[in-house]
XYZ file of C-alpha atoms in Angstrom:
475
model
C 94.460 104.797 99.307
C 93.982 108.662 97.892
C 96.326 110.090 94.526
C 98.030 112.258 95.656
C 96.674 116.026 93.802
C 95.124 118.560 96.091
C 91.128 118.769 95.174
C 89.949 121.981 93.617
C 87.929 125.111 94.905
C 84.483 124.132 96.701
C 81.201 124.837 94.633
C 78.121 124.188 96.336
C 78.219 121.458 99.276
C 76.904 118.447 97.314
C 74.883 116.988 94.781
C 72.367 114.114 95.537
C 74.283 110.628 94.444
C 71.718 109.146 92.513
C 71.174 105.330 94.031
C 72.940 105.836 96.862
C 90.485 106.065 102.409
C 92.641 102.616 103.058
C 94.365 74.537 106.245
C 97.294 74.190 105.608
C 97.510 75.933 102.696
C 99.909 77.743 102.349
C 101.895 78.579 99.399
C 101.234 81.006 96.710
C 102.118 77.698 94.583
C 99.707 78.600 91.367
C 96.805 75.770 91.870
C 94.078 75.263 90.032
C 90.479 76.501 91.596
C 88.655 74.280 92.816
C 85.311 74.647 92.533
C 84.066 72.604 90.142
C 84.522 73.682 86.286
C 82.176 74.384 84.031
C 80.708 71.280 81.531
C 81.340 70.619 77.845
C 78.802 72.380 75.630
C 77.628 75.181 74.314
C 78.835 77.505 76.773
C 82.139 76.737 76.056
C 82.945 78.458 72.925
C 84.200 81.250 73.036
C 82.840 84.601 73.609
C 79.101 82.613 73.612
C 76.079 84.514 74.147
C 77.285 87.581 73.807
C 74.559 89.105 71.746
C 72.513 88.135 75.075
C 74.175 89.423 77.900
C 72.463 92.026 80.295
C 74.155 93.705 83.183
C 70.197 93.642 85.686
C 70.229 97.901 85.926
C 72.294 99.227 83.543
C 71.987 102.377 81.976
C 75.269 101.622 79.974
C 76.766 98.871 78.728
C 78.505 98.065 76.215
C 80.221 94.240 75.717
C 82.961 92.832 73.123
C 85.096 89.201 73.065
C 89.016 89.834 73.823
C 91.433 87.125 72.882
C 92.592 87.876 76.312
C 91.311 89.036 79.309
C 94.097 90.446 81.725
C 95.899 92.960 81.847
C 98.529 90.793 78.794
C 95.524 91.994 76.787
C 93.939 94.770 77.713
C 96.251 97.187 78.018
C 97.135 97.871 74.165
C 93.304 96.550 73.953
C 91.888 99.333 75.738
C 89.856 97.307 78.183
C 92.144 98.689 81.393
C 92.881 101.881 82.775
C 97.040 101.267 83.963
C 96.493 105.002 85.630
C 93.969 102.732 87.807
C 96.535 100.781 89.663
C 99.376 103.158 89.201
C 102.116 102.387 92.745
C 99.457 98.918 93.808
C 101.718 96.268 92.805
C 105.593 94.842 92.866
C 107.381 95.805 89.619
C 107.644 92.324 89.010
C 104.419 91.075 89.823
C 104.510 87.908 86.686
C 101.477 88.745 84.157
C 99.491 85.879 84.391
C 98.008 85.016 79.867
C 95.635 82.538 77.921
C 92.326 84.587 79.086
C 90.046 84.114 76.170
C 86.393 85.876 77.322
C 84.661 88.342 77.288
C 84.290 91.949 79.056
C 82.032 93.973 80.085
C 82.024 97.555 80.749
C 78.792 99.828 81.871
C 77.554 102.215 84.388
C 74.818 102.054 86.462
C 72.531 105.579 86.834
C 74.316 108.245 88.606
C 74.120 111.776 88.816
C 78.056 112.270 89.631
C 80.031 112.992 87.077
C 84.034 112.349 88.759
C 85.359 109.140 86.935
C 85.924 110.242 82.674
C 87.195 106.470 82.081
C 85.619 105.593 78.189
C 85.060 110.031 77.866
C 82.377 109.104 79.913
C 82.442 111.466 82.244
C 79.624 109.461 85.048
C 80.215 107.206 88.405
C 78.937 103.947 89.013
C 81.367 102.826 86.473
C 82.001 98.685 87.050
C 83.913 96.297 84.107
C 83.099 92.534 84.317
C 84.855 90.105 82.725
C 83.773 86.834 81.903
C 85.942 84.077 81.179
C 85.588 81.242 78.175
C 86.875 78.649 80.497
C 84.691 79.283 83.821
C 85.188 77.662 86.832
C 82.404 78.058 88.296
C 83.296 80.816 90.737
C 82.541 84.635 90.414
C 84.863 87.942 91.982
C 84.320 91.054 92.833
C 85.451 93.864 94.095
C 85.953 97.180 95.604
C 88.374 99.207 94.507
C 90.956 100.936 97.132
C 91.648 104.448 98.111
C 89.624 106.552 95.038
C 90.493 104.831 92.647
C 89.348 103.869 89.770
C 86.914 100.566 88.566
C 90.233 99.091 86.370
C 92.316 99.578 90.197
C 92.300 95.956 90.791
C 93.768 95.019 87.182
C 97.242 93.743 88.041
C 96.946 92.732 91.635
C 93.647 90.631 92.016
C 91.851 90.224 88.246
C 94.770 89.298 86.296
C 94.882 86.454 89.100
C 91.815 85.440 89.658
C 91.199 84.832 86.004
C 93.476 83.249 85.342
C 92.207 80.870 87.928
C 88.962 80.624 85.991
C 86.678 82.677 88.038
C 84.494 85.084 86.422
C 86.121 88.802 87.356
C 83.764 91.446 88.768
C 84.137 95.920 90.184
C 82.915 98.730 91.269
C 84.187 101.885 90.658
C 81.875 102.548 93.908
C 80.247 105.674 92.696
C 82.987 108.244 93.159
C 86.168 109.301 92.927
C 89.140 110.942 93.171
C 90.036 113.610 95.960
C 87.563 115.628 95.645
C 84.969 112.476 96.290
C 83.897 113.964 98.952
C 81.331 116.187 97.004
C 78.955 113.693 95.704
C 75.470 113.176 98.287
C 73.970 115.598 100.512
C 75.162 114.982 103.503
C 78.545 114.255 105.511
C 78.652 110.441 105.315
C 76.912 110.645 102.079
C 79.401 109.151 99.776
C 81.588 106.138 101.857
C 77.567 104.772 102.112
C 76.993 104.933 98.243
C 80.617 102.661 97.802
C 78.862 99.681 99.650
C 75.363 99.845 98.646
C 77.105 100.351 94.797
C 78.693 96.435 95.726
C 76.282 94.970 96.989
C 74.305 96.398 93.365
C 77.406 95.175 91.477
C 77.052 91.860 92.826
C 73.761 91.034 92.609
C 73.822 92.358 89.162
C 77.408 90.613 88.039
C 75.897 86.786 89.445
C 73.088 87.364 87.149
C 74.936 87.882 83.894
C 76.764 84.491 85.075
C 74.174 82.698 85.115
C 73.264 84.919 81.320
C 76.266 83.848 80.788
C 77.207 79.953 81.320
C 74.171 79.151 82.122
C 73.482 78.220 85.610
C 74.738 80.892 88.826
C 78.126 80.468 89.981
C 78.663 78.069 92.647
C 80.698 79.988 95.306
C 80.864 83.930 95.173
C 84.109 85.715 97.349
C 84.152 89.278 97.626
C 87.889 90.911 98.136
C 89.616 94.019 98.507
C 92.365 96.261 99.715
C 91.959 99.634 101.557
C 88.677 100.595 101.124
C 88.432 97.939 99.507
C 89.185 95.393 102.237
C 86.810 97.524 104.251
C 84.346 97.160 101.585
C 83.918 93.692 102.227
C 83.836 94.129 105.587
C 80.720 95.749 105.420
C 79.681 93.012 102.767
C 80.021 90.264 105.281
C 78.236 92.075 108.057
C 75.415 93.532 105.733
C 74.863 91.305 102.374
C 75.791 87.649 104.070
C 73.882 85.961 101.749
C 75.079 86.756 98.576
C 78.810 85.532 99.370
C 80.660 82.096 100.697
C 83.097 84.160 102.313
C 86.118 87.449 101.428
C 89.764 87.938 102.183
C 89.718 91.290 103.557
C 93.391 93.158 102.743
C 93.764 95.908 105.507
C 90.227 97.122 105.338
C 90.033 101.068 106.713
C 88.379 100.418 110.243
C 85.523 102.892 110.957
C 84.310 103.279 114.052
C 81.908 105.971 115.338
C 83.523 105.976 118.779
C 87.287 105.256 117.443
C 89.921 104.203 116.438
C 89.019 105.794 112.957
C 91.477 107.284 111.433
C 90.345 110.577 112.450
C 91.766 108.791 116.156
C 95.438 108.251 114.275
C 95.897 110.394 111.254
C 95.495 114.164 113.430
C 98.843 112.755 115.377
C 101.233 112.439 112.610
C 100.179 115.456 111.192
C 101.382 117.641 114.546
C 104.436 115.109 115.095
C 105.867 114.452 112.391
C 107.740 118.146 111.292
C 109.494 118.002 115.261
C 110.576 114.903 114.653
C 111.495 115.090 111.169
C 113.467 118.600 111.856
C 115.681 116.249 114.618
C 116.990 118.215 117.601
C 115.917 117.738 121.466
C 111.782 117.315 120.713
C 112.447 114.544 118.129
C 111.994 111.900 120.630
C 109.159 112.867 121.554
C 107.664 113.412 118.960
C 108.584 109.748 117.380
C 106.714 108.775 120.972
C 104.055 110.343 119.981
C 103.890 108.986 116.211
C 103.974 105.381 118.739
C 101.867 106.667 120.845
C 99.140 107.115 117.944
C 99.764 102.614 116.408
C 102.889 104.133 114.614
C 104.816 100.804 114.996
C 108.277 101.909 116.408
C 110.988 100.022 112.732
C 108.614 101.919 110.614
C 110.230 105.644 111.072
C 112.147 104.482 107.306
C 108.406 104.638 106.007
C 107.431 107.755 107.675
C 107.993 110.643 105.573
C 107.005 109.057 102.143
C 104.122 108.614 104.132
C 103.779 112.121 105.750
C 104.792 113.747 101.783
C 102.215 111.597 99.814
C 99.366 109.738 102.375
C 98.729 111.456 106.067
C 97.862 114.570 104.964
C 95.628 114.056 102.210
C 93.293 111.629 103.618
C 93.124 113.082 106.737
C 92.187 116.270 105.351
C 89.710 115.120 102.917
C 88.168 112.276 103.977
C 87.317 114.652 107.205
C 85.631 116.581 104.245
C 83.630 114.314 103.418
C 82.632 113.199 107.705
C 83.457 116.463 108.863
C 82.631 119.579 106.085
C 81.803 122.106 109.337
C 85.359 122.022 110.828
C 87.033 124.630 108.784
C 84.034 126.242 107.510
C 84.030 126.970 103.593
C 87.849 126.376 103.450
C 87.401 123.164 101.534
C 89.931 120.324 101.396
C 91.521 122.394 104.554
C 94.935 123.981 104.747
C 97.346 121.591 102.743
C 100.107 120.624 105.809
C 99.514 123.603 108.136
C 101.264 124.254 110.554
C 100.107 122.858 114.508
C 98.354 126.629 116.043
C 97.297 126.973 112.210
C 93.501 127.552 112.784
C 90.530 124.723 111.396
C 94.221 123.034 110.812
C 93.735 119.156 110.685
C 97.116 118.628 112.471
C 94.455 119.769 115.455
C 91.463 118.500 114.327
C 89.870 116.208 117.362
C 87.566 114.236 116.452
C 86.020 112.817 120.253
C 85.325 116.931 120.811
C 83.417 116.771 117.632
C 79.770 117.669 117.682
C 77.784 114.204 117.749
C 76.275 115.340 114.280
C 80.256 114.270 113.073
C 79.915 110.635 114.818
C 76.588 109.913 114.066
C 78.668 110.251 110.176
C 80.590 108.042 111.000
C 78.436 105.120 112.999
C 76.453 105.645 109.390
C 79.470 103.424 107.870
C 80.210 102.008 110.698
C 82.001 98.335 111.247
C 79.964 95.879 113.620
C 81.883 92.948 113.383
C 79.249 90.528 112.981
C 79.926 88.939 110.343
C 78.042 86.030 108.339
C 80.320 84.567 106.958
C 83.881 82.941 106.558
C 86.262 85.806 106.618
C 90.172 86.117 106.362
C 91.501 89.891 106.865
C 95.699 90.191 107.289
C 97.647 92.590 107.200
C 101.534 93.672 107.594
C 102.501 95.232 110.733
C 104.119 97.508 108.986
C 101.017 100.121 107.657
C 102.027 103.262 107.739
C 98.748 104.005 106.312
C 95.892 102.334 108.763
C 98.136 100.670 111.801
C 97.805 97.528 112.407
C 96.728 97.793 116.105
C 94.653 100.932 115.251
C 92.729 99.069 112.596
C 92.413 94.319 111.664
C 94.189 94.081 115.600
C 90.596 95.692 116.054
C 88.761 94.661 114.003
C 89.426 90.960 114.899
C 88.727 91.978 118.292
C 85.587 93.309 117.675
C 84.730 89.717 115.302
C 85.460 87.805 118.178
C 82.968 90.150 120.917
C 80.430 89.811 117.823
C 80.390 85.651 118.960
C 81.449 85.507 114.880
C 85.472 84.234 116.266
C 85.135 81.438 114.746
C 84.321 82.742 111.617
C 86.885 84.362 110.817
C 90.748 84.173 110.219
C 93.548 86.941 110.978
C 96.683 87.256 109.492
C 99.795 89.341 110.543
C 102.268 89.738 108.047
C 105.565 90.423 109.067
C 107.388 93.462 107.391
C 104.185 94.048 105.552
C 103.294 97.421 104.063
C 100.000 99.363 102.623
C 101.760 99.982 99.383
C 103.386 97.240 97.296
C 105.004 99.415 95.035
C 107.463 100.579 98.329
C 108.707 96.840 98.944
C 110.984 97.544 95.471
C 111.780 100.707 97.192
C 112.684 98.961 101.071
C 113.738 94.993 99.445
C 115.368 93.966 103.089
C 112.967 96.141 104.743
C 109.917 94.789 103.448
C 107.705 92.235 101.866
C 104.775 92.128 99.186
C 101.631 91.385 100.480
C 100.346 90.805 96.952
C 101.839 86.544 97.636
C 100.493 86.510 100.673
C 96.632 86.920 99.613
C 96.780 85.194 97.243
C 97.716 82.259 99.537
C 94.831 83.414 101.837
C 92.080 83.577 98.625
C 93.721 79.468 97.590
C 92.863 79.357 102.538
C 89.895 80.351 101.497
C 88.957 78.436 98.460
C 89.386 75.110 100.455
C 87.837 76.587 103.889
C 84.114 77.722 102.314
C 84.770 73.994 99.602
C 84.548 72.025 103.541
C 88.187 71.116 102.534
C 89.589 72.020 105.924
C 89.578 75.167 107.895
C 93.291 77.366 107.691
C 95.557 77.748 110.538
C 94.265 79.418 113.691
C 95.130 83.157 113.876
C 98.672 84.525 114.010
C 101.411 86.434 112.701
C 103.237 84.968 109.792
C 106.386 85.569 109.876
C 109.913 86.971 107.003
C 111.207 83.813 105.793
C 114.328 84.252 106.709
C 116.985 85.004 103.945
C 114.713 84.888 101.978
C 114.859 86.939 98.833
C 113.024 89.018 97.301
C 112.516 86.145 93.870
C 110.799 84.429 96.934
C 109.050 87.108 98.835
C 107.356 88.152 96.043
C 106.229 84.150 95.238
C 105.650 82.645 98.172
C 103.642 83.583 101.619
C 102.904 79.653 103.509
C 100.076 80.655 105.988
C 101.183 77.426 108.570
């Protein structure tokens, strides 16, 4: 998800990127990870081997021995940045603790400088966390939206670290609402995201082997929104690096659609008439429904119009199709339909072939090579489910890879879990469903049973917010 601020005025179009936007298992009871723990010996000592750890390919690294790797300690110690994960989790999500170990921060060679963490002014930053008590596994993640490397710390890292996993995350090589300035040609900035996660996965696997004196027995990719897109892409293009993945509402890019450019302009074009009321409101609502925004999600439209739809359309369109608005950078915020070069009138199917080729460079195919669990909320109003995961699931089956996929539609889930706090009677948080999916993938990849067949996970009748925050049976 993008940040809310608008990008600054346009400099020269782009700069070079260096190396090369959205079992019956089942409950979310936190059970022990199924990977075998490391055996007793020197590797069990607190921060053992810290001085000999080397991240292959890193231009800079800093290793610190910490008494706490979760946000229960890293906030105070300065080893995370709460601004990176603001708004991604329900306010009452519990924080595990009691995970001592080594944290390595650093960056790979790159020429872009949007990430300011640590005062480094350098992109392709990463974090690797190595708990003293290791379960034999590694979890790798890219971030949602255009956030930095700590964006998953509350929603993913805390939980998997508490289960004994090593953890690694990347900022994807460019950050912030002007991410599109990175790269020489349209699509380069997003293409770099994929390269950076591949690079980090290889490096993290090597560091794990250094720390624990054996390679990880299991490597799992996971992430939400743009991070979920990365999971899909990695399992399609580098399945040899992973044992499986959990894709949480990953962004779907297809050169022939659907993609964000095929539904966001409709939202920008029709929402003002809907919000104004009067005789055109019903027709505008119907147009939004036809674009994919589900009936029953109307209560979420004002927030998404204010925060997400406009900014997301403009900055991602600038990345893929900078020529649409000439010398203007990322369009005109909240322009009315009919305004020259207004993103509300953007018609992706009619754009030049070069634009479609730019999308094709980052497109998904459905040809996954390892087990994947995909989940998405039925009330997702940034990436409507009918235009995203429903389509991707069909793509996987058409590619002949259906046996490797489990797809769960989460009733009343939406794109951003913090909205469940604002609408507790209408929304459910997705985080417990992600955790249930993760434990289901553990069992699946360990040969302990296949997850339930694809289905919609119903919201439990009468469940209170506390229950919804801790349980999401996938049965």
